[in-house]
mmCIF file of C-alpha atoms (C1' of nucleotides) in Angstrom:
data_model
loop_
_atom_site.group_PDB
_atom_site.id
_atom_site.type_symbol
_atom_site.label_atom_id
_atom_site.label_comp_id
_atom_site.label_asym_id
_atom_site.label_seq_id
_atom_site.Cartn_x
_atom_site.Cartn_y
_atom_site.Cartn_z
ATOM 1 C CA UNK A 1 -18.953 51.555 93.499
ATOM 2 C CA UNK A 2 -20.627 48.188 93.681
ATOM 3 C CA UNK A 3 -19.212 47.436 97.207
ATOM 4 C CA UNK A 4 -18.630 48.788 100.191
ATOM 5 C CA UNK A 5 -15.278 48.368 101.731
ATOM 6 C CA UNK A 6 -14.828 49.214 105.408
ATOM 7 C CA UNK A 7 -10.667 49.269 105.112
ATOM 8 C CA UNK A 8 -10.022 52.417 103.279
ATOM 9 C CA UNK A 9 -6.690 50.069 101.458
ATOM 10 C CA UNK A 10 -9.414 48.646 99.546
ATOM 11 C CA UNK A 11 -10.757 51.437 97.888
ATOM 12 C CA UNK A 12 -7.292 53.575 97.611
ATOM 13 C CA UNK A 13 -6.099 50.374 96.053
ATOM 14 C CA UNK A 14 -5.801 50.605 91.453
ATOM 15 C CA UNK A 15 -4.700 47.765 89.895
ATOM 16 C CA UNK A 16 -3.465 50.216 87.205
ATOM 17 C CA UNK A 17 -1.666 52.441 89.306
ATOM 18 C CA UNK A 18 0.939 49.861 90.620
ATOM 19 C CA UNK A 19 4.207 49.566 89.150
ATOM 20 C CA UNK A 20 4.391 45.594 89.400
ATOM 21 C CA UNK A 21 1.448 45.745 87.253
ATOM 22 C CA UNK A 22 3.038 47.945 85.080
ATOM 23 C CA UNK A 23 6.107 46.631 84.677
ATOM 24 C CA UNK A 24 4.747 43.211 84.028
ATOM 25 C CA UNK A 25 2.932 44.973 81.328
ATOM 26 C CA UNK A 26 5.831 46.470 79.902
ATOM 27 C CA UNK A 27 8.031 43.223 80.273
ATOM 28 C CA UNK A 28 4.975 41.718 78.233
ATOM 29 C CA UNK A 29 4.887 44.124 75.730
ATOM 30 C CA UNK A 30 9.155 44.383 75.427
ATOM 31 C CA UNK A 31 9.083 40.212 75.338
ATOM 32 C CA UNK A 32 6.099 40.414 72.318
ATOM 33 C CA UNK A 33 8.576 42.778 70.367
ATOM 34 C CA UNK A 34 11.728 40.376 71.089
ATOM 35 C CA UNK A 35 10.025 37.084 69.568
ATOM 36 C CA UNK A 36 8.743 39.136 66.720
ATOM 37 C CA UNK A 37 12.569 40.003 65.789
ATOM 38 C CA UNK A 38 14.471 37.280 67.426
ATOM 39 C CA UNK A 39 12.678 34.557 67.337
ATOM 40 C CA UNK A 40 15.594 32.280 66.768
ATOM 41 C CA UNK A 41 15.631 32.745 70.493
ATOM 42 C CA UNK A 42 14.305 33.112 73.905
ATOM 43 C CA UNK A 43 15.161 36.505 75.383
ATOM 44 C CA UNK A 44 17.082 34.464 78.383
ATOM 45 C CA UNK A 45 18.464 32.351 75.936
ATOM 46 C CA UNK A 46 20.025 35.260 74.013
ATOM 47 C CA UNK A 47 21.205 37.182 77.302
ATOM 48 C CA UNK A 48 22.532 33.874 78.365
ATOM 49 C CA UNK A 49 24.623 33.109 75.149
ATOM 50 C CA UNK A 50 25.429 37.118 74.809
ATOM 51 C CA UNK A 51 27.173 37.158 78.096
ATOM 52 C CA UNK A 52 28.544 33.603 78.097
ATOM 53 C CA UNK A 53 30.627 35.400 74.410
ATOM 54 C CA UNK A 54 31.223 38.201 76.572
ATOM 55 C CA UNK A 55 32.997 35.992 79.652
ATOM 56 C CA UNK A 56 34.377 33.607 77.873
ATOM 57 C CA UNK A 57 34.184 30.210 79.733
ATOM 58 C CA UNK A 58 32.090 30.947 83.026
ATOM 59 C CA UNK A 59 31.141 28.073 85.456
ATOM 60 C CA UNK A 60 27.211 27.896 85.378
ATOM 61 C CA UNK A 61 26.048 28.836 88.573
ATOM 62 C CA UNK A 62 28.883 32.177 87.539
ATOM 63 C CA UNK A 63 27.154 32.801 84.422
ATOM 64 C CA UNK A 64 23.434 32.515 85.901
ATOM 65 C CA UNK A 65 24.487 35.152 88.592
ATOM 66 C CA UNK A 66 25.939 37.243 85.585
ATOM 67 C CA UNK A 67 22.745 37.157 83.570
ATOM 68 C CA UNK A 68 20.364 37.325 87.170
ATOM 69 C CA UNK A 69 18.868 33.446 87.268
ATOM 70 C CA UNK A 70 19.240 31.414 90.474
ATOM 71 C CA UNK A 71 20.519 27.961 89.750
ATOM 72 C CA UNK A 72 17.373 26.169 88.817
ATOM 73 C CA UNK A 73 16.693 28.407 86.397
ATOM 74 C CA UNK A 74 20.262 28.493 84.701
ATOM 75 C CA UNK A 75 20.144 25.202 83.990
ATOM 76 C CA UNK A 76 17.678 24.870 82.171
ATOM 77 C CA UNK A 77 18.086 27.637 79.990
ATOM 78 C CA UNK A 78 22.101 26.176 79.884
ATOM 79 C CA UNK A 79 20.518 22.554 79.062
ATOM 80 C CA UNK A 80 18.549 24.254 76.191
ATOM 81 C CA UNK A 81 21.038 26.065 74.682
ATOM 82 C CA UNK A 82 23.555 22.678 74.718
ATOM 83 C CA UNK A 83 20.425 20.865 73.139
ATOM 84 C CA UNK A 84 20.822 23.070 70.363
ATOM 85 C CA UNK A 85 24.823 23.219 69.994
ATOM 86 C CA UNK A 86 25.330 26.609 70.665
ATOM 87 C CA UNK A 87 26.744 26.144 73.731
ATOM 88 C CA UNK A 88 29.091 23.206 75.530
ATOM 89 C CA UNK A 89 30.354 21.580 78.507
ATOM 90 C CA UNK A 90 34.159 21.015 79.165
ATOM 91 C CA UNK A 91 35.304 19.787 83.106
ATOM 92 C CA UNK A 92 36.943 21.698 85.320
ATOM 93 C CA UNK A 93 40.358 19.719 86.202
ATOM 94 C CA UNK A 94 41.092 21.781 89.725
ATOM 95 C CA UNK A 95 37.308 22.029 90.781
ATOM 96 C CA UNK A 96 35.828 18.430 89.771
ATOM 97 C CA UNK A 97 32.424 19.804 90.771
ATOM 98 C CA UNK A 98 32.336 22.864 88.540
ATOM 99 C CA UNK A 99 32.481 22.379 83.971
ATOM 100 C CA UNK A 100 33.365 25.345 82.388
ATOM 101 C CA UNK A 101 30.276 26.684 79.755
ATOM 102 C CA UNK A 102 31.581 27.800 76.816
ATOM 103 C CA UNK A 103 29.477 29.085 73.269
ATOM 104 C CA UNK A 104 30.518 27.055 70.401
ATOM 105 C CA UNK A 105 31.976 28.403 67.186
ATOM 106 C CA UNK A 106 28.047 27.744 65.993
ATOM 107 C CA UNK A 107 26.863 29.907 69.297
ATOM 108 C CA UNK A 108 29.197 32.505 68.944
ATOM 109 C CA UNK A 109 28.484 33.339 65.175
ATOM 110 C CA UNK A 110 24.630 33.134 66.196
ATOM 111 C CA UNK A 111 25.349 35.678 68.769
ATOM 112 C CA UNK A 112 27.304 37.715 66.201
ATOM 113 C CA UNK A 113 24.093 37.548 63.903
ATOM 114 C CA UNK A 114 21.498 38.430 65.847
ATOM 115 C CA UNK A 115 23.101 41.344 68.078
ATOM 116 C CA UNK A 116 22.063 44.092 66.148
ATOM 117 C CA UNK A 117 18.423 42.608 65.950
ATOM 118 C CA UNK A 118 19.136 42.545 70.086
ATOM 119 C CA UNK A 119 20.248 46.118 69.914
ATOM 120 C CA UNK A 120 17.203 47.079 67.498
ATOM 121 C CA UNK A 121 14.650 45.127 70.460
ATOM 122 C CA UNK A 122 15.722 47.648 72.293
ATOM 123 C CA UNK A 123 15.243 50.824 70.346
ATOM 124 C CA UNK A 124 11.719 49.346 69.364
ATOM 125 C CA UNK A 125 10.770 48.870 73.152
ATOM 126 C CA UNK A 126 11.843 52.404 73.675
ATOM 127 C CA UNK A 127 10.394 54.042 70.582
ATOM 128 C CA UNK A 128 7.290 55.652 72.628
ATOM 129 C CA UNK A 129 9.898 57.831 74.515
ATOM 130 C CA UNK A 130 12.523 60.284 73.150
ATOM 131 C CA UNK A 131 15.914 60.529 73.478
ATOM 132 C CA UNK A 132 15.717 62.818 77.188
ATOM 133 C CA UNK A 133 13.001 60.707 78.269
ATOM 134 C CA UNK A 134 14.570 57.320 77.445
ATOM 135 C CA UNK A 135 18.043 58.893 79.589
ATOM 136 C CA UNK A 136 15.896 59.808 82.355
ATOM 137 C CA UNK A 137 13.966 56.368 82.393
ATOM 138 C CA UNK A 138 17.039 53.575 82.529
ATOM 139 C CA UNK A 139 18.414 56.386 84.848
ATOM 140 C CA UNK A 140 15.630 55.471 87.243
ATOM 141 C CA UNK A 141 14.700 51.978 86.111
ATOM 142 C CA UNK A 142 18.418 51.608 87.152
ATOM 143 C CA UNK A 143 18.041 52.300 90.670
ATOM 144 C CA UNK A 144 15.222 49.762 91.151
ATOM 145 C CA UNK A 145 16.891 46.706 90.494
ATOM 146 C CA UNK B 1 38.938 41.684 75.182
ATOM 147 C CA UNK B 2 38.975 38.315 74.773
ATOM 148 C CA UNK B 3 37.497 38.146 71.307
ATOM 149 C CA UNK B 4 36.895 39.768 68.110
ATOM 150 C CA UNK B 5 34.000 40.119 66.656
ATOM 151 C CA UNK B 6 33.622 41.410 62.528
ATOM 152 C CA UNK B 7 30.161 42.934 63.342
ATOM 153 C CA UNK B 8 29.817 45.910 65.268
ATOM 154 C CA UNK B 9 26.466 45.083 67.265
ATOM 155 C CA UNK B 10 28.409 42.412 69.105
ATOM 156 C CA UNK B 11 30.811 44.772 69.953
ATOM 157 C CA UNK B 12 28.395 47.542 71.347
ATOM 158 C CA UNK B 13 25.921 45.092 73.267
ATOM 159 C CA UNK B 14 25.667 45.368 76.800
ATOM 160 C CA UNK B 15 23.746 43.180 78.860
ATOM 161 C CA UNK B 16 23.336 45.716 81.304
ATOM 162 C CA UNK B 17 22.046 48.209 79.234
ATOM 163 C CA UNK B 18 19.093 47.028 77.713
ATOM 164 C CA UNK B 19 15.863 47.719 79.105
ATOM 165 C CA UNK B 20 14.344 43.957 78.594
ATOM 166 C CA UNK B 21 17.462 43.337 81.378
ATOM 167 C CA UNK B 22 16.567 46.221 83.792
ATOM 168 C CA UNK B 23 12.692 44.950 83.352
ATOM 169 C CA UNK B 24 13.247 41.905 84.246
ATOM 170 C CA UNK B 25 15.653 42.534 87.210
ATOM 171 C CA UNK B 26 13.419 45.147 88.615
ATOM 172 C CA UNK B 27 10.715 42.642 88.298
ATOM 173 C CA UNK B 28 12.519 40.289 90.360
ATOM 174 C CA UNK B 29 13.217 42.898 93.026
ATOM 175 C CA UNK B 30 9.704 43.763 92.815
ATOM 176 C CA UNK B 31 8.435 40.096 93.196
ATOM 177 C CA UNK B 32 10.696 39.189 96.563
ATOM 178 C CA UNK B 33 9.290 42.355 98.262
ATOM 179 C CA UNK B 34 5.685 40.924 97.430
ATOM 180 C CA UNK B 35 6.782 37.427 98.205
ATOM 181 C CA UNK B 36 8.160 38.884 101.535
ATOM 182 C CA UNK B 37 5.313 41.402 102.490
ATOM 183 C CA UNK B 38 2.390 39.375 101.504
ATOM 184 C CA UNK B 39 2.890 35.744 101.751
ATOM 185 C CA UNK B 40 -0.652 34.536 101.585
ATOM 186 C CA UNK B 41 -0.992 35.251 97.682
ATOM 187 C CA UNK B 42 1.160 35.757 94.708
ATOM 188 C CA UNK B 43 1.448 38.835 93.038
ATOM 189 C CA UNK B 44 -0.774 37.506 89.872
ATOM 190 C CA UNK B 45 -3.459 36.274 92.743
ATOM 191 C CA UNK B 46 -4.064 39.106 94.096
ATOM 192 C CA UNK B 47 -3.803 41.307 91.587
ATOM 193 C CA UNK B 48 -6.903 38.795 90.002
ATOM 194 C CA UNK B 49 -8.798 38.761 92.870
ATOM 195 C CA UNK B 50 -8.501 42.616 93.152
ATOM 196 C CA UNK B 51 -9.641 43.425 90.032
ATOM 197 C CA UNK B 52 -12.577 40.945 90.343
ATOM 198 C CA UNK B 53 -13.683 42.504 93.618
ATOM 199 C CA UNK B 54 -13.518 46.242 91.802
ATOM 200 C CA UNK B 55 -15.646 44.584 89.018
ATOM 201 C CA UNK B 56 -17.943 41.946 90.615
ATOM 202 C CA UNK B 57 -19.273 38.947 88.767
ATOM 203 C CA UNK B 58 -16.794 38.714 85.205
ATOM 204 C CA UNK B 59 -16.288 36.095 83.155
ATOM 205 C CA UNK B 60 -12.583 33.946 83.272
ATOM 206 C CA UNK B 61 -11.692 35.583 79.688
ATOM 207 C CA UNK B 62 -12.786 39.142 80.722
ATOM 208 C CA UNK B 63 -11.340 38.888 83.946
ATOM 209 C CA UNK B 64 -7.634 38.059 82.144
ATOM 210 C CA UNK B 65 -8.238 40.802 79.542
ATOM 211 C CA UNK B 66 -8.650 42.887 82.720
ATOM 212 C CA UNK B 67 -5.342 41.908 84.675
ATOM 213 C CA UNK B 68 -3.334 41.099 80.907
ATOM 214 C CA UNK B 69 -3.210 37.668 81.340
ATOM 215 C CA UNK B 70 -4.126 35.392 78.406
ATOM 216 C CA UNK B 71 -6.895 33.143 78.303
ATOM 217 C CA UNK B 72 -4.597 29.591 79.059
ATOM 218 C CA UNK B 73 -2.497 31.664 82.280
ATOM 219 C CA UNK B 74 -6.021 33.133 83.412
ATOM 220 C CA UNK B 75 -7.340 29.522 83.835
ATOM 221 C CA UNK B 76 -4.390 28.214 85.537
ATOM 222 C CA UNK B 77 -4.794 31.387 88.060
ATOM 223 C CA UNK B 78 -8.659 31.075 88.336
ATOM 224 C CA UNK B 79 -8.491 27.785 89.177
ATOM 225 C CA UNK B 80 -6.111 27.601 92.382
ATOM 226 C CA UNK B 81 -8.332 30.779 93.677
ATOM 227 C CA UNK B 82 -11.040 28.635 93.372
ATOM 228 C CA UNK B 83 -9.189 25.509 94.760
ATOM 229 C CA UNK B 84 -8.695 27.897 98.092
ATOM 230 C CA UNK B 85 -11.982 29.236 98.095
ATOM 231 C CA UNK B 86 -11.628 32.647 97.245
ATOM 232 C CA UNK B 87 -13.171 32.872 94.276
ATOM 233 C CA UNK B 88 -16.286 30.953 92.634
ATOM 234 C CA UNK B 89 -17.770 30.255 89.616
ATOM 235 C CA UNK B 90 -21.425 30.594 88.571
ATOM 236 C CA UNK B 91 -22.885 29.181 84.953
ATOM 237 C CA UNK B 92 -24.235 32.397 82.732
ATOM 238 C CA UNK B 93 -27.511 31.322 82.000
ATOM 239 C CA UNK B 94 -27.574 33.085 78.954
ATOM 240 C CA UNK B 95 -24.623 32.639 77.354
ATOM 241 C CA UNK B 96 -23.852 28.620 77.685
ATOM 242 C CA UNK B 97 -19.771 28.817 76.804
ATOM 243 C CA UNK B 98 -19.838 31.537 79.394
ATOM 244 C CA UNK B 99 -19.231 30.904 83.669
ATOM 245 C CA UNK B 100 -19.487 33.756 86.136
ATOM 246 C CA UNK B 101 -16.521 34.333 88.227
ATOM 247 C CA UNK B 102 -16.345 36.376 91.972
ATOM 248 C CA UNK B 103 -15.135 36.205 94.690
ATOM 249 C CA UNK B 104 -16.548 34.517 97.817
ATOM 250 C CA UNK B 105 -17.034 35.922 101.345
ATOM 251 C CA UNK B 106 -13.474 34.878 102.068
ATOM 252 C CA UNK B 107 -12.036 36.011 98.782
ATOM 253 C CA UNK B 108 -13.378 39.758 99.716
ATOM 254 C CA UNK B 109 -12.295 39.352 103.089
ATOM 255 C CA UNK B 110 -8.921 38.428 102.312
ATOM 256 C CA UNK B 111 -8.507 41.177 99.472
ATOM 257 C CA UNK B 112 -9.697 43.711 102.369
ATOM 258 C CA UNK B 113 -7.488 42.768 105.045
ATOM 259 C CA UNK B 114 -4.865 42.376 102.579
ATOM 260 C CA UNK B 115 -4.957 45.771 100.435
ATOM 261 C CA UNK B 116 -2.924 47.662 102.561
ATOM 262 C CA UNK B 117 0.180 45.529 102.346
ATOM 263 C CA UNK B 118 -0.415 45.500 98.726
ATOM 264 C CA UNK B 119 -0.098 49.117 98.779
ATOM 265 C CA UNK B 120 2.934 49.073 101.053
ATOM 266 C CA UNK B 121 4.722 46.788 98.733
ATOM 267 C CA UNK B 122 4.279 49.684 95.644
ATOM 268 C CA UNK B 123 6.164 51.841 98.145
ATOM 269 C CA UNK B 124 8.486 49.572 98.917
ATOM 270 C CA UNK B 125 9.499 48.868 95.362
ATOM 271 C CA UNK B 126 9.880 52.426 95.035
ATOM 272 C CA UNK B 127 10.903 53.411 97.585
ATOM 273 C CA UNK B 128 14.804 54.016 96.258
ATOM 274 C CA UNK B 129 13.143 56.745 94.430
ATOM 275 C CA UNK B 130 11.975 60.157 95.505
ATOM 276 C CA UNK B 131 8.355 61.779 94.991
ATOM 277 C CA UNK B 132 9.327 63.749 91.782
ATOM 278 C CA UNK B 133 11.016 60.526 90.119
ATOM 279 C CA UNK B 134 8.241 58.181 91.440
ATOM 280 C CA UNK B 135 6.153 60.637 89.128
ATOM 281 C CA UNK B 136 8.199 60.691 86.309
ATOM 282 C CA UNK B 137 9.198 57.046 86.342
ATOM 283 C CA UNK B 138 5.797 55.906 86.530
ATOM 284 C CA UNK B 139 4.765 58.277 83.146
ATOM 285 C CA UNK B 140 7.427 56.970 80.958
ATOM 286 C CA UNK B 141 6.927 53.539 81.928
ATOM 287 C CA UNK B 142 3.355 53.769 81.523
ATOM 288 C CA UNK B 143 4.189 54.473 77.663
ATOM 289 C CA UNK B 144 6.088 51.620 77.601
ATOM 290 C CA UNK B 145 3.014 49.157 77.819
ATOM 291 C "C1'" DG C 1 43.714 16.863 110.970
ATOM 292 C "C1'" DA C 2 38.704 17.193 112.188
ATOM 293 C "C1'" DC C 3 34.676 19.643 111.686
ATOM 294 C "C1'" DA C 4 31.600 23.315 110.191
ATOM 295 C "C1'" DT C 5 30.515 26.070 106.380
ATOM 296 C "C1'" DT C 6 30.201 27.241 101.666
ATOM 297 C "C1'" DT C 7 29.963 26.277 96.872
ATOM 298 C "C1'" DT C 8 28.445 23.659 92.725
ATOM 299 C "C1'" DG C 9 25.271 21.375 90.354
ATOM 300 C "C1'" DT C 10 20.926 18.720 90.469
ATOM 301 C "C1'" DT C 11 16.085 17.499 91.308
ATOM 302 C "C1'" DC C 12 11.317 18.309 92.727
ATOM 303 C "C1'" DG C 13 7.300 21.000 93.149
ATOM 304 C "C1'" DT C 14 4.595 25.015 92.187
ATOM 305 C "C1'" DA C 15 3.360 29.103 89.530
ATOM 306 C "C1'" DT C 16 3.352 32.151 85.795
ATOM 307 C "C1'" DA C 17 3.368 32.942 80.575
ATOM 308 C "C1'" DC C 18 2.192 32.210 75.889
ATOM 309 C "C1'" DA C 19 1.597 29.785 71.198
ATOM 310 C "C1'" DA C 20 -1.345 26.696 69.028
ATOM 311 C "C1'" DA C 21 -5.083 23.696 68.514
ATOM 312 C "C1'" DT C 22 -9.775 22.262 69.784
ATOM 313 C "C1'" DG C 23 -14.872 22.261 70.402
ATOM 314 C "C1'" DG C 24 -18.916 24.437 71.464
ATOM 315 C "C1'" DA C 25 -21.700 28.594 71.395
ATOM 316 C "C1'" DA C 26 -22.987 33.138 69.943
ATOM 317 C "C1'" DT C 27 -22.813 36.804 66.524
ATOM 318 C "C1'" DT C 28 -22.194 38.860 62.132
ATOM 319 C "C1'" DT C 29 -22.925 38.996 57.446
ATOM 320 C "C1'" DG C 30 -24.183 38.110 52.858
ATOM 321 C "C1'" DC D 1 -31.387 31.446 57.023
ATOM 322 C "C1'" DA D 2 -26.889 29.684 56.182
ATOM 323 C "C1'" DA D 3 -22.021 30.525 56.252
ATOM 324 C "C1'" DA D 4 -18.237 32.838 58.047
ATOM 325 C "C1'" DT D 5 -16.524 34.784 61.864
ATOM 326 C "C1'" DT D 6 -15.840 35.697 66.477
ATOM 327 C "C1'" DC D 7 -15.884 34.458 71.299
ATOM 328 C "C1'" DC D 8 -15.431 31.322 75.481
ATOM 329 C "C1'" DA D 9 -13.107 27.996 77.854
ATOM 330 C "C1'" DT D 10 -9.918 24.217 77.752
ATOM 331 C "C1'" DT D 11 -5.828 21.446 76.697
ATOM 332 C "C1'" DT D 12 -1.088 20.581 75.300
ATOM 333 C "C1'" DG D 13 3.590 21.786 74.966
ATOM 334 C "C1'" DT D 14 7.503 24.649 75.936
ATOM 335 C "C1'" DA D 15 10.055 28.049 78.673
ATOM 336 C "C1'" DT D 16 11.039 30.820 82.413
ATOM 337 C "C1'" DA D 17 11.267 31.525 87.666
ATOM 338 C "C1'" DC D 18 12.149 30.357 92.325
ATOM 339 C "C1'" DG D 19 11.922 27.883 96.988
ATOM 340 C "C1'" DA D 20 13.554 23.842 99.121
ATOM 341 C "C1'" DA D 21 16.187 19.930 99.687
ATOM 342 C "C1'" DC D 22 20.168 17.173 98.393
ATOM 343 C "C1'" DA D 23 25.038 15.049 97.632
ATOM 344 C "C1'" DA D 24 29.607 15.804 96.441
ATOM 345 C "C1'" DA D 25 33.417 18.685 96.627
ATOM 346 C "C1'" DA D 26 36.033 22.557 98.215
ATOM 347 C "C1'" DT D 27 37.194 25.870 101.759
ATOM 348 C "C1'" DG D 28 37.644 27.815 106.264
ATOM 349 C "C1'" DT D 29 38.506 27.426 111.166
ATOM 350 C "C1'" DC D 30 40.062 25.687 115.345
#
DNA sequence: GACATTTTGTTCGTATACAAATGGAATTTG
DNA sequence: CAAATTCCATTTGTATACGAACAAAATGTC
């Protein structure tokens, strides 16, 4: 050891052993895998457009708490996806702060294309653990959100 | 259901249910407790500064390889240590490309007073698990990286 | 009905994260 | 030794991520 620590924290501590570090690692590794076979796009953007098809038209502060962004963050990935036409805008006549998000016929048959490329992300960021162990890991992953 | 879809995988998606989405959300759970329990640093600082006080003098490159952050995020990390005063950087006098990085007096200090609550915050995270699951969890995710 | 609170969307600032390109330096190899 | 390759650090551009502050609109309460 090429120190001497006098707090004992210090030298119990192992950057290796700690599961932010580890699940950064893992997010790393999981995101690497999705831009190799999505890279149409982002992982956000996909879970974004996936769940906006799945809701049907969602006001966008709704659909960022459906998919886990605050409201900074949903915009942006909302602005993107508009950019590109795969999703639009329509106002809300009762609420005239909210407009509605909907996927556009282009969005939606995206979404359609790529799902099972989604579904195979997945499997490939699982693929070091076996069918028990995979159960037994989004069991407990699960409870840590 | 509100639509139809012709392909299957649309039909058998689940936001929820994919790891990348679990990841990600446990992240974020992860990354408030560390925001809340140690407000002096981010989780990517200290884990940096950590690592470079278990391994002395490193260079910038090294140092990222160490904590798995590329060479472009490693800078950007680096350089606001260095902007506090935590860490400092020393030209290799063998190697020209190459600068020394460590931490300073108050860098080590800081990491020392500071490991604990680092620690505390890996128990906190887990904390909705018990010591069997803690185990297991952390094997299979470990595989996943 | 007046006022406080909440909700919606936006903007700003800071901090990861990574691809890609660059330039300079060291190392490998033929 | 010269050429190809690798390595180091940096820069640029794009995309999350979130805290904080804001205005406009809606809702709740008295």
């Amino acid at each position: 050891m090429q120190y001497e620590f006098k707090d004992k924290a210090a030298n119990a501590y192992r950057l290796e052993e700690q599961v932010g570090f580890l699940l950064r690692r893992a997010s790393q590794r999981h995101l690497s895998i999705f831009t190799q076979m999505l890279p149409d796009l982002t992982s956000t953007q996909f879970a974004t457009l996936a769940k906006l098809c799945e809701m049907g038209p969602t006001s966008q502060n709704a659909l960022g708490r459906a998919v886990a962004m605050d409201a900074a963050t949903i915009k942006g990935v909302a602005d993107r996806l508009r950019a590109r036409g795969l999703v639009m805008a329509t106002p809300d006549e009762e609420d005239r702060r909210r407009h509605y998000l909907s996927a556009t016929e282009e969005g939606r048959a995206l979404y359609e294309r790529t799902a099972h490329a989604a579904l195979a992300i997945t499997g490939e960021t699982l693929a070091p653990l076996d069918a028990d162990e995979i159960e037994t890991f989004l069991t407990l992953l699960r409870k840590l959100c």
